Coordinates of N, CA and C in Angstrom, one line a residue:
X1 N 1.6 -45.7 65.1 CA 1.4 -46.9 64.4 C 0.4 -46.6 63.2
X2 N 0.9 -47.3 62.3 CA 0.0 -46.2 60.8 C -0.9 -48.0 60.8
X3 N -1.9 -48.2 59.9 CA -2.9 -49.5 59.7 C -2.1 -50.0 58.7
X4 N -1.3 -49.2 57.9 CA -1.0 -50.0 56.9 C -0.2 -51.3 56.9
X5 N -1.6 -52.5 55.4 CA -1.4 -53.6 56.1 C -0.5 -54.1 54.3
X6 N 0.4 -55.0 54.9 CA 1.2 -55.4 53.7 C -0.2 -57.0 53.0
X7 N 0.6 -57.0 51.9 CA -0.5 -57.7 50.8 C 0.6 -59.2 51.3
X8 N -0.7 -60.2 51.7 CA 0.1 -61.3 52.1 C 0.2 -62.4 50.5
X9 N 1.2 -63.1 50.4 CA 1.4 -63.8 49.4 C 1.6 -65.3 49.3
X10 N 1.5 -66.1 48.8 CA 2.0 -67.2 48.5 C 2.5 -67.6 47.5
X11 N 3.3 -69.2 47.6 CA 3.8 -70.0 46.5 C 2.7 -70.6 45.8
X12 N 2.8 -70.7 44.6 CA 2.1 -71.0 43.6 C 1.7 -72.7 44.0
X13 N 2.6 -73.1 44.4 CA 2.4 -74.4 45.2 C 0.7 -74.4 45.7
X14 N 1.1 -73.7 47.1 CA 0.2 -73.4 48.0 C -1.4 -73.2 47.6
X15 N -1.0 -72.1 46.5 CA -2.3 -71.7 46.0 C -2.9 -72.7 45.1
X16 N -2.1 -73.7 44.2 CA -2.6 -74.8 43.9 C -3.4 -75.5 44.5
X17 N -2.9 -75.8 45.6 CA -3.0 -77.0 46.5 C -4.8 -76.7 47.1
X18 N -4.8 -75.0 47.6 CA -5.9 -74.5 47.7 C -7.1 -74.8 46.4
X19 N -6.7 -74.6 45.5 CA -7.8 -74.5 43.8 C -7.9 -75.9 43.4
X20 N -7.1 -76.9 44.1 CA -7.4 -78.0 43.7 C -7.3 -78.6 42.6
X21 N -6.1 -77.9 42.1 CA -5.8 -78.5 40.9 C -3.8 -79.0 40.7
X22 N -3.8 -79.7 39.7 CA -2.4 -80.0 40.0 C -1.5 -78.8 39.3
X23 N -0.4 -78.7 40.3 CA 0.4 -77.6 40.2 C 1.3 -77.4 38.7
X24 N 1.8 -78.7 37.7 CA 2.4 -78.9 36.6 C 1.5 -78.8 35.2
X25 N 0.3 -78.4 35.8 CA -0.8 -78.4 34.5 C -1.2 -77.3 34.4
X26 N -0.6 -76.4 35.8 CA -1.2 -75.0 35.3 C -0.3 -74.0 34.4
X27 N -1.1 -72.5 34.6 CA -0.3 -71.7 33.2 C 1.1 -71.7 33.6
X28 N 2.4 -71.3 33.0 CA 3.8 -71.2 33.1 C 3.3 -69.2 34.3
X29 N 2.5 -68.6 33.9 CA 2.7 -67.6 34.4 C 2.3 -67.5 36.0
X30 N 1.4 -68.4 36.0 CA 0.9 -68.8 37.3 C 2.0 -69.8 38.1
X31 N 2.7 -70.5 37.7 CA 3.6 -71.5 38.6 C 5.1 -70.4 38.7
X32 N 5.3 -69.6 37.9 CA 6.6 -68.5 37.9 C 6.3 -67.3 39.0
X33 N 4.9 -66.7 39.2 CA 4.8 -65.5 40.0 C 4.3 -65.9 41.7
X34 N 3.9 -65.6 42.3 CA 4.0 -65.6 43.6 C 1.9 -65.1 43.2
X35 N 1.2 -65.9 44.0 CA -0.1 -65.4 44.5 C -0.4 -64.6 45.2
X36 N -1.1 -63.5 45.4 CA -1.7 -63.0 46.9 C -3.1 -63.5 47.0
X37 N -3.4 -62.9 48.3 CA -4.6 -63.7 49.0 C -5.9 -62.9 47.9
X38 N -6.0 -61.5 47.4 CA -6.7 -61.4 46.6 C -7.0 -62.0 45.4
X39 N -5.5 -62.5 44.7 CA -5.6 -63.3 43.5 C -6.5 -64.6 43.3
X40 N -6.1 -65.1 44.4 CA -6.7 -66.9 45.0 C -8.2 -66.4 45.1
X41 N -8.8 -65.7 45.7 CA -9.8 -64.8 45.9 C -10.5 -64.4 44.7
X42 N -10.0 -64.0 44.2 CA -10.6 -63.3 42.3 C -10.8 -64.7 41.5
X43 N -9.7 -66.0 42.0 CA -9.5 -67.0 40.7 C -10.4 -68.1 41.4
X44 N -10.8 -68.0 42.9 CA -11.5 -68.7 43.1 C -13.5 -68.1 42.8
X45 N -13.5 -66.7 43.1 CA -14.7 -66.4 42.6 C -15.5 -66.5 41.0
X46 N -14.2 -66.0 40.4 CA -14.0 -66.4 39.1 C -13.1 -66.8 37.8
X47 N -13.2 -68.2 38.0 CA -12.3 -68.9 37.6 C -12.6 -68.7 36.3
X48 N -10.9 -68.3 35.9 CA -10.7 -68.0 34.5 C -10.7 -69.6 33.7
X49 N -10.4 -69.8 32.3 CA -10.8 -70.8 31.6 C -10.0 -72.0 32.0
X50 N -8.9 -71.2 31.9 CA -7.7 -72.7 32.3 C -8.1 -73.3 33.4
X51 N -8.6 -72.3 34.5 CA -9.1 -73.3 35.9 C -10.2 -74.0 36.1
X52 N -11.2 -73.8 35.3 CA -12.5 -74.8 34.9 C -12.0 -75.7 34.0
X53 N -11.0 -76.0 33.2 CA -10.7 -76.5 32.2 C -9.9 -77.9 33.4
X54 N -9.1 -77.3 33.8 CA -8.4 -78.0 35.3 C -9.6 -78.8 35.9
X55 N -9.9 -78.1 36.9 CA -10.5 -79.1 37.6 C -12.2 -79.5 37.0
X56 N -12.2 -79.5 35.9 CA -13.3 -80.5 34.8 C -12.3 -81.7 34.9
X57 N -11.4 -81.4 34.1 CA -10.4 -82.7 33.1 C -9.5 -83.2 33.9
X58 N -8.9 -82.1 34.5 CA -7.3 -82.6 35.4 C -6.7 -82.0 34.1
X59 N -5.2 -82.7 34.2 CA -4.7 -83.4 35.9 C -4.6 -83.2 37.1
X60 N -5.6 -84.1 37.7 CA -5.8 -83.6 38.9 C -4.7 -84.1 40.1
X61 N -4.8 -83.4 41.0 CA -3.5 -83.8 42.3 C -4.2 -85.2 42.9
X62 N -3.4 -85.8 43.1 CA -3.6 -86.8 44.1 C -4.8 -86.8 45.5
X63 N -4.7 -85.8 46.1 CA -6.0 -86.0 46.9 C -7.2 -85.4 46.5
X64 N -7.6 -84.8 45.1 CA -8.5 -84.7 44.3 C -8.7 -86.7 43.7
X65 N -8.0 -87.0 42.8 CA -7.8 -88.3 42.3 C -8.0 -89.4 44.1
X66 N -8.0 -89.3 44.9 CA -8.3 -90.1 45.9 C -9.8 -89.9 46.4
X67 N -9.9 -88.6 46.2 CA -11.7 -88.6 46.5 C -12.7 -88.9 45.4
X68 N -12.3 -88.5 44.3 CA -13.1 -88.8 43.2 C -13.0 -90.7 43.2
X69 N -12.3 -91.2 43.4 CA -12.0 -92.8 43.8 C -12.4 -93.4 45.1
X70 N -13.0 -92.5 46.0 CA -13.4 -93.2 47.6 C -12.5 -93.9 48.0
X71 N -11.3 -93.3 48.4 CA -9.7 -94.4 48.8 C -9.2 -92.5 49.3
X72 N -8.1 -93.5 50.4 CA -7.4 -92.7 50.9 C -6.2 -92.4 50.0
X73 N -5.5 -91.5 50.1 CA -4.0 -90.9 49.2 C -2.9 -91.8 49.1
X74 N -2.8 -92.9 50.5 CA -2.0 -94.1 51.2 C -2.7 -95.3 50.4
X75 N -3.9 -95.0 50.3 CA -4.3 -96.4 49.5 C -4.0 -96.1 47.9
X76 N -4.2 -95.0 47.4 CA -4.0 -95.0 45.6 C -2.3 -95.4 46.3
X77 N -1.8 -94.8 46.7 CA 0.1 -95.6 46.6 C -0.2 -96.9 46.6
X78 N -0.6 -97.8 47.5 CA -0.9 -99.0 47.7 C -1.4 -99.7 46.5
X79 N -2.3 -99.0 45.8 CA -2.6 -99.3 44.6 C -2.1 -99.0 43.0
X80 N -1.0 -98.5 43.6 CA 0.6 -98.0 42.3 C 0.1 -97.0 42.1
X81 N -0.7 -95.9 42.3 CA -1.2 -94.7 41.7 C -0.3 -93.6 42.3
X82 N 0.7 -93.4 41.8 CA 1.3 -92.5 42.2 C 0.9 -90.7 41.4
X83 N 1.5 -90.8 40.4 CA 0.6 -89.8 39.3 C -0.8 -88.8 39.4
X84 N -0.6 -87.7 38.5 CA -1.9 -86.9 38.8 C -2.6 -88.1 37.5
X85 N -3.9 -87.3 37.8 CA -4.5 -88.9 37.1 C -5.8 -87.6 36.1
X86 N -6.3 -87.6 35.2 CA -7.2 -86.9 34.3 C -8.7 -87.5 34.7
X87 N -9.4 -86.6 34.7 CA -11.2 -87.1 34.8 C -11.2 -88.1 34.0
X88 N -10.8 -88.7 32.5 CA -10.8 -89.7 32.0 C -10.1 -90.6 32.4
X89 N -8.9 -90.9 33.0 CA -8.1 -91.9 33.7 C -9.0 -92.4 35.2
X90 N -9.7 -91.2 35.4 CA -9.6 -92.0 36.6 C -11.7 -92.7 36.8
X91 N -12.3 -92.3 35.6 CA -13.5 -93.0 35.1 C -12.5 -94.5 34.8
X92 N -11.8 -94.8 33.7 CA -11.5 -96.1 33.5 C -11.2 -96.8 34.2
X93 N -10.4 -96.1 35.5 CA -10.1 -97.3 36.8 C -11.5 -97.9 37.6
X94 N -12.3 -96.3 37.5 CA -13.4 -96.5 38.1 C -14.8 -97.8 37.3
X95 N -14.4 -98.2 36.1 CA -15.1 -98.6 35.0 C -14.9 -100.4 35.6
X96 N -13.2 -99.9 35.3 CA -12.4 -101.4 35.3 C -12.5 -102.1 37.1
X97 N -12.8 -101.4 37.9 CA -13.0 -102.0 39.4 C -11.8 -102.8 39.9
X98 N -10.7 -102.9 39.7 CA -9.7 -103.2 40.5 C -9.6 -103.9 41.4
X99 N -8.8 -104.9 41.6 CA -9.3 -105.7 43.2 C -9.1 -104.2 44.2
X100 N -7.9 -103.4 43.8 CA -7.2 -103.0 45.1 C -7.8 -101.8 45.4
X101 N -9.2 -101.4 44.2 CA -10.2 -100.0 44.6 C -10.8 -100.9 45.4
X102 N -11.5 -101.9 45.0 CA -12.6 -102.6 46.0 C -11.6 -102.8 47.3
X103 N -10.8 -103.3 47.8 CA -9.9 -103.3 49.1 C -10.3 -102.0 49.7
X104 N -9.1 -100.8 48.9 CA -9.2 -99.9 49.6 C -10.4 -98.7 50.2
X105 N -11.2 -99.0 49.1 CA -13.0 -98.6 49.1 C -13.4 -99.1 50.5
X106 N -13.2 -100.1 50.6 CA -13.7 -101.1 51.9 C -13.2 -100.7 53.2
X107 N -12.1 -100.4 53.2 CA -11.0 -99.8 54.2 C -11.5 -98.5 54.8
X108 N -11.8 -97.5 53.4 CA -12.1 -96.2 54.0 C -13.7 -96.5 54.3
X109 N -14.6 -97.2 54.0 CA -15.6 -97.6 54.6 C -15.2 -97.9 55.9
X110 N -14.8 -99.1 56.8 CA -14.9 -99.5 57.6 C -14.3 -98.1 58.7
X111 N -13.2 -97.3 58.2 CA -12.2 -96.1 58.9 C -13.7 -94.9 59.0
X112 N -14.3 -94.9 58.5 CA -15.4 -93.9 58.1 C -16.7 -94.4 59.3
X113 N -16.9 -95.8 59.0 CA -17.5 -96.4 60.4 C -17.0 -96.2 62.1
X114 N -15.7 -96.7 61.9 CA -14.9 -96.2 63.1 C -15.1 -95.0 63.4
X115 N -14.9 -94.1 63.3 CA -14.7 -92.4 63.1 C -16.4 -92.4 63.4
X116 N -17.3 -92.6 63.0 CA -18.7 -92.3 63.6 C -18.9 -92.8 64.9
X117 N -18.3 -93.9 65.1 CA -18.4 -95.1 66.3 C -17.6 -93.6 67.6
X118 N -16.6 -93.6 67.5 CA -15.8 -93.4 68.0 C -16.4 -91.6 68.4
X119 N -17.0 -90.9 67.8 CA -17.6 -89.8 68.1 C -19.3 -89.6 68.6
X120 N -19.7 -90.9 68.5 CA -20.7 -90.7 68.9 C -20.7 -91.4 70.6
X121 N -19.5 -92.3 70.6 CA -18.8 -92.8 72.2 C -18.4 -91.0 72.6
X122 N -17.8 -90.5 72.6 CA -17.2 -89.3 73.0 C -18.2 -88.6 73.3
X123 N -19.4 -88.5 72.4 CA -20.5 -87.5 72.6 C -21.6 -88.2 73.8
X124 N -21.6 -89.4 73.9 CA -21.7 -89.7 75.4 C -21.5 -89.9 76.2
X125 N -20.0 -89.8 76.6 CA -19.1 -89.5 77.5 C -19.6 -88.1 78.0
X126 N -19.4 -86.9 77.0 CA -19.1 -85.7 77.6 C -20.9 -85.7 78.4
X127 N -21.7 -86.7 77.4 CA -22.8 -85.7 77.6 C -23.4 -86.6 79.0
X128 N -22.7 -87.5 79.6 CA -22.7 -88.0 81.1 C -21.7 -87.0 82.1
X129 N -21.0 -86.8 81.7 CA -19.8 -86.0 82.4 C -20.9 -84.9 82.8
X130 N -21.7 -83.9 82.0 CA -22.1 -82.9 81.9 C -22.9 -83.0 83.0
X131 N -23.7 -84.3 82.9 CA -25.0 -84.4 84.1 C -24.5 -85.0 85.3
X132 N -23.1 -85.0 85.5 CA -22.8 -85.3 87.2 C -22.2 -84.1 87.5

């Protein structure tokens, strides 16, 4: 058995999805060739211009554009936002206050409350379990 280890790769998809940027705004050479795990690695240590340039401005992907908005990815749909949205697009929604940002703002608030409720019930469960 020799060590030799093959160079593992991905779709340009993928590796988007990882750099957090949207997949249609990047270079034509980068959505045509296939990534390896060093590339993602090199572009994440140092991101060349186009990828600062990306995730400064956008267009950003949808669950970039959902966090920069405090709403889940299900609520921008709910709120017609289907689209990658630019750092400028998504200050003016943020400007303009929306009924359906303040809804779903509220939502992921209350889901966010839940989710602490709900783990700090578990973490005294286990931590009674522990002492019988």
């Amino acid at each position: 058995m020799s060590s030799h280890q093959s160079t593992q790769s991905m779709k340009p998809a993928t590796a988007a999805k990882k750099l957090g940027v949207y997949l249609d705004a990047t270079p034509a050479e980068f959505r045509e060739g296939v990534v390896t795990r060093d590339e993602l690695s090199a572009l994440q240590a140092e991101p060349p211009a186009w990828l600062v340039e990306l995730r400064a401005n956008g267009p950003h992907p949808r669950p970039v554009v959902a966090a920069k908005l405090g709403v889940s990815i299900s609520g921008l749909a709910r709120g017609g936002v289907t689209d990658a949205l630019t750092t400028e697009q998504i200050e003016a929604i943020k400007q303009e206050n929306p009924e359906w940002l303040q809804k779903e703002r509220a939502t992921q608030a209350e889901v966010r409350k839940e989710t602490v409720r709900v783990k700090k019930l578990h973490a005294e469960r286990e931590a009674r379990r522990q002492e019988s």
